[in-house]
Coordinates of C-alpha atoms in Angstrom, one line a residue:
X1433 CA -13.0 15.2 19.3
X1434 CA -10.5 12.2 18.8
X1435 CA -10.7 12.9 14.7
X1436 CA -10.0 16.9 15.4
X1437 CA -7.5 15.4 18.3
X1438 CA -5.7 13.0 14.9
X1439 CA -5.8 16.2 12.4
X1440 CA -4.1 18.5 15.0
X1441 CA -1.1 15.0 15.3
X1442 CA -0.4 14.9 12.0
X1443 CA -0.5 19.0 11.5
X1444 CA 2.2 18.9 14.1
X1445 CA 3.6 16.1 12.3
X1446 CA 4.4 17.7 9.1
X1447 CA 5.3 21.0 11.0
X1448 CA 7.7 20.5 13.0
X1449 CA 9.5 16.8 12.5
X1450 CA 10.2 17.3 8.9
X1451 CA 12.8 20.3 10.3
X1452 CA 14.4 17.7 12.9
X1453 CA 17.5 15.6 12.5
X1454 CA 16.8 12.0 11.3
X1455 CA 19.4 11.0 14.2
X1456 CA 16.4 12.8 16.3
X1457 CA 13.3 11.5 14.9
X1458 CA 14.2 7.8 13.9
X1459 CA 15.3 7.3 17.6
X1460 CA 11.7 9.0 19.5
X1461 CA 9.4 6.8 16.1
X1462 CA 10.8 3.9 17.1
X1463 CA 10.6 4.5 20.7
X1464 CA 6.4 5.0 19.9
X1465 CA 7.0 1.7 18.3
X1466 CA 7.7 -0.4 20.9
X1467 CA 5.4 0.9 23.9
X1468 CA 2.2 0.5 20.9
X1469 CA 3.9 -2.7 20.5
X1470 CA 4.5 -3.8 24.2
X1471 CA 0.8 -2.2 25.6
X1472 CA -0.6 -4.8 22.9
X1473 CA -2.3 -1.9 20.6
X1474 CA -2.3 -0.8 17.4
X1475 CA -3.8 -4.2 16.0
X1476 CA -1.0 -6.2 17.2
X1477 CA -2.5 -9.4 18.0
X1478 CA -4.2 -8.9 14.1
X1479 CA -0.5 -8.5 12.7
X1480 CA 0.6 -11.4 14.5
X1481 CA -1.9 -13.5 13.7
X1482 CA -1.4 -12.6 10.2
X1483 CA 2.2 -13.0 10.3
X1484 CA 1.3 -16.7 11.7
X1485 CA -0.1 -17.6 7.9
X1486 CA 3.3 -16.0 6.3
X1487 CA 5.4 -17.5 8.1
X1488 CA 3.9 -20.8 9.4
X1489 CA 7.3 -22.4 10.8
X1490 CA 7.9 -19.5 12.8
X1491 CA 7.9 -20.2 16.9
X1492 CA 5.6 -17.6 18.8
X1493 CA 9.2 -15.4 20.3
X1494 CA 10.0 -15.3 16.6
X1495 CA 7.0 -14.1 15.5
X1496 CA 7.0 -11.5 18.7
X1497 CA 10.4 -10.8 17.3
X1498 CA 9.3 -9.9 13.4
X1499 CA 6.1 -7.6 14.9
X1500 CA 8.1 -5.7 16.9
X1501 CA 10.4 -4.9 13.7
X1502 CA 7.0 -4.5 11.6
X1503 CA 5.5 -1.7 13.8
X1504 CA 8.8 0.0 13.9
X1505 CA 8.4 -0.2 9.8
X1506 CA 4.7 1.1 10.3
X1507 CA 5.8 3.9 12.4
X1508 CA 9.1 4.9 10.3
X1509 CA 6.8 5.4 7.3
X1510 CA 4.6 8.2 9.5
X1511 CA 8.2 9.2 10.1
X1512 CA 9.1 9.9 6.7
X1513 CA 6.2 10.8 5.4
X1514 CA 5.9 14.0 7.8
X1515 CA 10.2 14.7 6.4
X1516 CA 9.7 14.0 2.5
X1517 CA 8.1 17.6 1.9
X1518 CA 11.5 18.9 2.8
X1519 CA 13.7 16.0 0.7
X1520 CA 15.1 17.5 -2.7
X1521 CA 14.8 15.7 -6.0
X1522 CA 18.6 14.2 -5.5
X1523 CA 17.9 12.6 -1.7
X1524 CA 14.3 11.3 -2.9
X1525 CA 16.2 9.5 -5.8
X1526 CA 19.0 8.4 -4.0
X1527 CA 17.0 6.5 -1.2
X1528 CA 15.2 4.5 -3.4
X1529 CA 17.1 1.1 -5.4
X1530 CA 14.7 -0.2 -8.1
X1531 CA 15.1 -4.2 -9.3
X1532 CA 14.0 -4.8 -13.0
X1533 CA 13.6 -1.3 -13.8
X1534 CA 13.6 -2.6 -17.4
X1535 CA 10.1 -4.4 -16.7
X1536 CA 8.3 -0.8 -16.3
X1537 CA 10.9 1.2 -19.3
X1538 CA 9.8 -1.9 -21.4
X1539 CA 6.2 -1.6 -20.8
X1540 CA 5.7 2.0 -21.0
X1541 CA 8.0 2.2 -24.5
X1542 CA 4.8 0.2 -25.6
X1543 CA 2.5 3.5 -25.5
X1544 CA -0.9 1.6 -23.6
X1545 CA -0.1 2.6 -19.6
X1546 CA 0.9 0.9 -16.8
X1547 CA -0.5 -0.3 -13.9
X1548 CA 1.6 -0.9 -10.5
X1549 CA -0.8 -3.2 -8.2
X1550 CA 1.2 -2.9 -4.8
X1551 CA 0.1 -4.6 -1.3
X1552 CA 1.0 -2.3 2.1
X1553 CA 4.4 -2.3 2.1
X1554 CA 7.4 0.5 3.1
X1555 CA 6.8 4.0 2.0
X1556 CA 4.5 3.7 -1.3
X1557 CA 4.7 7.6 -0.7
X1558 CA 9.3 7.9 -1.0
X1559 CA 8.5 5.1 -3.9
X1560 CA 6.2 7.3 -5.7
X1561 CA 8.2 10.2 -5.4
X1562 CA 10.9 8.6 -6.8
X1563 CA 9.1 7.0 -10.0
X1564 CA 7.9 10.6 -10.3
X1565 CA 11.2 11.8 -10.3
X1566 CA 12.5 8.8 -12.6
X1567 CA 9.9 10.3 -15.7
X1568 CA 6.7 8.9 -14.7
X1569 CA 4.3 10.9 -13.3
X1570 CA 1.2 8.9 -12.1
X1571 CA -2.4 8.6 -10.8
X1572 CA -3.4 7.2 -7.6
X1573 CA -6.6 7.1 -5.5
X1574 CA -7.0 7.8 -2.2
X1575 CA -9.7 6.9 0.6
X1576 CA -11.6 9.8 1.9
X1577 CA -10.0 9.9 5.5
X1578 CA -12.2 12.1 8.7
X1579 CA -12.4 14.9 9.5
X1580 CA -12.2 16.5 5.4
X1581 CA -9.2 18.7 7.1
X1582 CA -7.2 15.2 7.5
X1583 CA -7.9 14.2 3.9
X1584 CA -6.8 17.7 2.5
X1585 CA -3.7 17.4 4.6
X1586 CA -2.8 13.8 2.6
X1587 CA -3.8 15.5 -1.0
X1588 CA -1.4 18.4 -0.5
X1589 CA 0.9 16.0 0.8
X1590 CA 0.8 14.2 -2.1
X1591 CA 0.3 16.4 -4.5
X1592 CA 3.3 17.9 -3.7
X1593 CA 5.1 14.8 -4.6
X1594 CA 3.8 15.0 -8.3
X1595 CA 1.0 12.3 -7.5
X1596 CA -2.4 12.8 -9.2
X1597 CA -4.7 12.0 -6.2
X1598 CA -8.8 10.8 -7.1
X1599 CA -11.1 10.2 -3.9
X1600 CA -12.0 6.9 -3.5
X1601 CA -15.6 8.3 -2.6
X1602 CA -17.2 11.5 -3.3
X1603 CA -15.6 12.5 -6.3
X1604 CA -16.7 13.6 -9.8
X1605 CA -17.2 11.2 -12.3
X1606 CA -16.1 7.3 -12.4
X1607 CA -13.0 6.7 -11.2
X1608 CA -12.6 3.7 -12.9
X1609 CA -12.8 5.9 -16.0
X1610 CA -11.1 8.3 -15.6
X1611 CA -7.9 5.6 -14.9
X1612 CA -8.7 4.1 -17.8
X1613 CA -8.6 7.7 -19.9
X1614 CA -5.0 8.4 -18.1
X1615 CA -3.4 4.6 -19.1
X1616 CA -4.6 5.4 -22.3
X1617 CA -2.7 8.6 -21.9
X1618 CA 0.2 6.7 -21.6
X1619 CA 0.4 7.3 -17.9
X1620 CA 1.3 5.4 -14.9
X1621 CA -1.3 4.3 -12.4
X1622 CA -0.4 3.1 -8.9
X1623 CA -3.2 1.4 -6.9
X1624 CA -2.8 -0.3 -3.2
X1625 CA -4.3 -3.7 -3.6
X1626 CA -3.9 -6.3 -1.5
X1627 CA -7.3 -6.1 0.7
X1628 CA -10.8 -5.8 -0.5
X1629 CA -13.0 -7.4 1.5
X1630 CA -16.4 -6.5 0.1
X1631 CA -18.8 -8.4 -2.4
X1632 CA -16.8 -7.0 -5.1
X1633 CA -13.4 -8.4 -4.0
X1634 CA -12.1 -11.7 -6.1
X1635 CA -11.2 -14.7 -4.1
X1636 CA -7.8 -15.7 -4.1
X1637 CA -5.5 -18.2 -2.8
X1638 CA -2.9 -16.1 -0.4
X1639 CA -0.3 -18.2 1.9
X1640 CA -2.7 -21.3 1.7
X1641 CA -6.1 -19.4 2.9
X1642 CA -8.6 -17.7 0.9
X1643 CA -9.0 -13.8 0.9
X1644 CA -10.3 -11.0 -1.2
X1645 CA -8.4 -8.8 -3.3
X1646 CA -9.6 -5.7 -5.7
X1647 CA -10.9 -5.9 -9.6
X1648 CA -9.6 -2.9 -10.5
X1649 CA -5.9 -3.7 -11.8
X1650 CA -6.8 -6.3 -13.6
X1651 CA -9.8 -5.1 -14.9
X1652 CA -7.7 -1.9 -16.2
X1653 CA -5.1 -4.2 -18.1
X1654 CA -7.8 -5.7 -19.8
X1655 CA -9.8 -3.1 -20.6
X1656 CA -6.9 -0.6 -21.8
X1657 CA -4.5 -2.8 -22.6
X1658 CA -1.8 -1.5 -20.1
X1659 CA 0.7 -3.9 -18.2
X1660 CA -0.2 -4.9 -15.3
X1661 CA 3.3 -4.9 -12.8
X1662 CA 3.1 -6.0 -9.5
X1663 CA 5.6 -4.1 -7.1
X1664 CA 6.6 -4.7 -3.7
X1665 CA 8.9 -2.3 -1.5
X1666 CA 11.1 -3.3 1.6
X1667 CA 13.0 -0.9 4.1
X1668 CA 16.7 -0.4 4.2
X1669 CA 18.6 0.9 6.7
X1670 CA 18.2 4.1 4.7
X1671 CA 15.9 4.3 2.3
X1672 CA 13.5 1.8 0.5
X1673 CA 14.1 -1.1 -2.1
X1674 CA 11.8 -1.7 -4.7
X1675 CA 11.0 -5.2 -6.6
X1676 CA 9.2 -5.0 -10.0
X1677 CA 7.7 -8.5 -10.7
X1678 CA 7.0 -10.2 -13.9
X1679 CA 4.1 -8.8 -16.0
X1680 CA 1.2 -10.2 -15.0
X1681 CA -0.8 -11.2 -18.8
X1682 CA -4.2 -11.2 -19.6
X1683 CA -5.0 -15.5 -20.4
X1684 CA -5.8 -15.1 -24.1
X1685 CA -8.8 -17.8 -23.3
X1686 CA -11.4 -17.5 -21.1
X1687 CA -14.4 -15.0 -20.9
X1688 CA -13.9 -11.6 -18.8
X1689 CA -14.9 -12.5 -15.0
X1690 CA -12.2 -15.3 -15.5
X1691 CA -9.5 -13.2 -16.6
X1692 CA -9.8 -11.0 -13.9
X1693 CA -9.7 -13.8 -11.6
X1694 CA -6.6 -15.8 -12.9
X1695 CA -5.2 -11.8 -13.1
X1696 CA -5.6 -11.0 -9.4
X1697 CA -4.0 -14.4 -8.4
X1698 CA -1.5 -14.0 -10.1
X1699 CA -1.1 -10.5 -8.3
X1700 CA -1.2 -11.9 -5.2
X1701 CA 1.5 -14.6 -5.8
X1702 CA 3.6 -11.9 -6.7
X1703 CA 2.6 -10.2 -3.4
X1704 CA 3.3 -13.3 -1.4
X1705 CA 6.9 -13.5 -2.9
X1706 CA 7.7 -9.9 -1.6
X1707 CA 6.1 -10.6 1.7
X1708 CA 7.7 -13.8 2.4
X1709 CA 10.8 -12.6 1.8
X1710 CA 10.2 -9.1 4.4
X1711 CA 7.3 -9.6 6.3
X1712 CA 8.1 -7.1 8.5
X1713 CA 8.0 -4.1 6.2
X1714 CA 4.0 -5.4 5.5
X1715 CA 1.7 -3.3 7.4
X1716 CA -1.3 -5.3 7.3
X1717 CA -2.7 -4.5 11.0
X1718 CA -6.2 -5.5 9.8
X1719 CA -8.5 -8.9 9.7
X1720 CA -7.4 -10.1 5.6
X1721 CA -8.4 -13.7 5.8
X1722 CA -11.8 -14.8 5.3
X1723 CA -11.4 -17.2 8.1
X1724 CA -10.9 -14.1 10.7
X1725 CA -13.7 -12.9 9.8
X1726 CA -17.1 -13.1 11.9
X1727 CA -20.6 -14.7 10.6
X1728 CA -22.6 -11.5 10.3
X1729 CA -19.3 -9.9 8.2
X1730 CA -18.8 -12.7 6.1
X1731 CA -22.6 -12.9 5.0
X1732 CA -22.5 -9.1 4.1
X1733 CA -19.9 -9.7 1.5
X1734 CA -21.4 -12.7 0.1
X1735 CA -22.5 -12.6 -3.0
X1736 CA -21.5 -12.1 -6.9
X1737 CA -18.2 -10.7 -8.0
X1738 CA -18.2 -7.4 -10.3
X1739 CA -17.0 -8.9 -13.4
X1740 CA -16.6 -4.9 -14.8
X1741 CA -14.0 -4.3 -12.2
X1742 CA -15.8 -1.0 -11.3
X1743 CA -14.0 -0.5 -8.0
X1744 CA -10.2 0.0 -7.6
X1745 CA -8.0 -0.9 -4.5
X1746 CA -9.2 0.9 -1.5
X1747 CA -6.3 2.9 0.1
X1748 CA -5.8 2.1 4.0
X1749 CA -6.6 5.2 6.3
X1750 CA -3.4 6.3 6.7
X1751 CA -5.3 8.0 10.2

């Protein structure tokens, strides 16, 4: 009942508010905001506590202050997602700002692919439309969300924003290959991937505490040959920026499990940069640090890393 009750919200999402005013819908979003965020829900004590490792000077009204703002973010990218069917080509470009657009020109002149590791930040959905727009069509993958019904809504959704969209689960083929056949199509691949907290996530350092992040990018630059980019996106007052970070190189020394590893650090530095600097606009409402994390789950993902980088970033259910 509650996952028909979620299918029939977001039918009625992308039905009706995408033909309301923004002067309308902004207003009633972030009125939604602030009772989830004043009734305690909507993993707000998770968000905070989060919020606590990224910015440890903060006093407790100030972070109060900067997860009030960040569920407004969360619930502004629902917002926008159920009004972007209806944005022409001009209006999708003109809301988003790119920095370093040179960093993915450069890297796709160079014929390999490119990969765009990116944590959960903005609206990845306005920032692919726009690359898409810019030249650059590109694959993604996407978790299987329940009821099926929901997850066909969020593949027309995106496919109508030019996004190639693979399940996460219960697709044909490997997934990991078939990425690999696109970057070496000279395609773009986006993948979500700051959380990946199973036996096959890498450890890495992130605000001074130890989490898990996915194989996948890095194991896709290595294997292809295609730059890996981190990206990070932060809201405006309309429309989203995006940051384009340094390259992130293979280490020319060092066998394959270690390259992945100094790969995916270095992924998540460029992650904590762009989260430091808008922490609000990160809409991480789940348990990311090992040290969150109870007993029983931390001894399930225990255990040896997948050196082949067989998994990619798991997208968030966007349910």
């Amino acid at each position: 009942m509650r996952q028909r009750l979620v299918d029939a919200g977001y039918g009625l999402g992308w039905s009706l508010v995408k033909w309301l005013p923004e002067a309308v819908t902004r207003p009633v979003f972030n009125a939604a905001a602030d009772v989830v965020w004043y009734r305690r829900g909507g993993g707000i004590e998770q968000f905070e506590a989060n919020l606590r490792r990224v910015l440890p000077d903060a006093s407790d009204e100030e972070i109060k202050k900067v997860s009030r703002e960040g569920m407004r973010s969360y619930l502004r990218y629902f917002q926008e997602a159920f009004r972007l069917p209806v944005w022409d080509e001009k209006t999708v470009l003109e809301r988003m700002t790119i920095a370093h657009m040179d960093r993915l020109e450069e890297a796709s002149a160079r014929g390999k692919g490119v990969i765009f590791a990116l944590p959960h930040m903005g609206n990845w959905d306005l920032a692919g439309a726009s690359i898409t727009a810019r030249g650059y069509p590109f694959t993604t993958v996407a978790e299987r969300l329940k009821p099926e019904s929901l997850y066909e809504r969020f593949l027309e959704y995106r496919q109508s924003l030019g996004m190639e969209v693979l399940p996460l689960t219960g697709g044909d083929g490997n997934i990991f290959g078939v990425l690999a056949r696109r970057l070496r199509e000279g395609r773009l691949v986006c993948l979500l991937a700051d959380r990946d907290l199973t036996r096959n996530g890498i450890p890495v350092q992130f605000f001074g505490e130890q989490t898990r992040m996915p194989a996948g990018p890095a194991a896709l630059s290595i294997q292809t040959g295609a730059a890996l980019i981190p990206a990070t996106l932060a809201y405006r007052r309309v429309g989203i920026h995006a940051t384009l970070h340094p390259v992130v190189a293979v280490p020319e020394e060092g066998d394959r499990k270690s390259k992945i590893a100094a790969m995916t650090q270095g992924v998540a530095d460029a992650f904590a940069a762009g989260i430091r600097k808008h922490p609000q606009d990160w809409h991480m409402l789940q348990r990311l640090w090992l040290s969150d994390l109870d007993a029983e789950r931390l001894a399930r993902i225990e255990g040896a890393v997948d050196a082949n980088g067989n998994g990619t970033a798991p997208q968030r259910s966007d349910a």
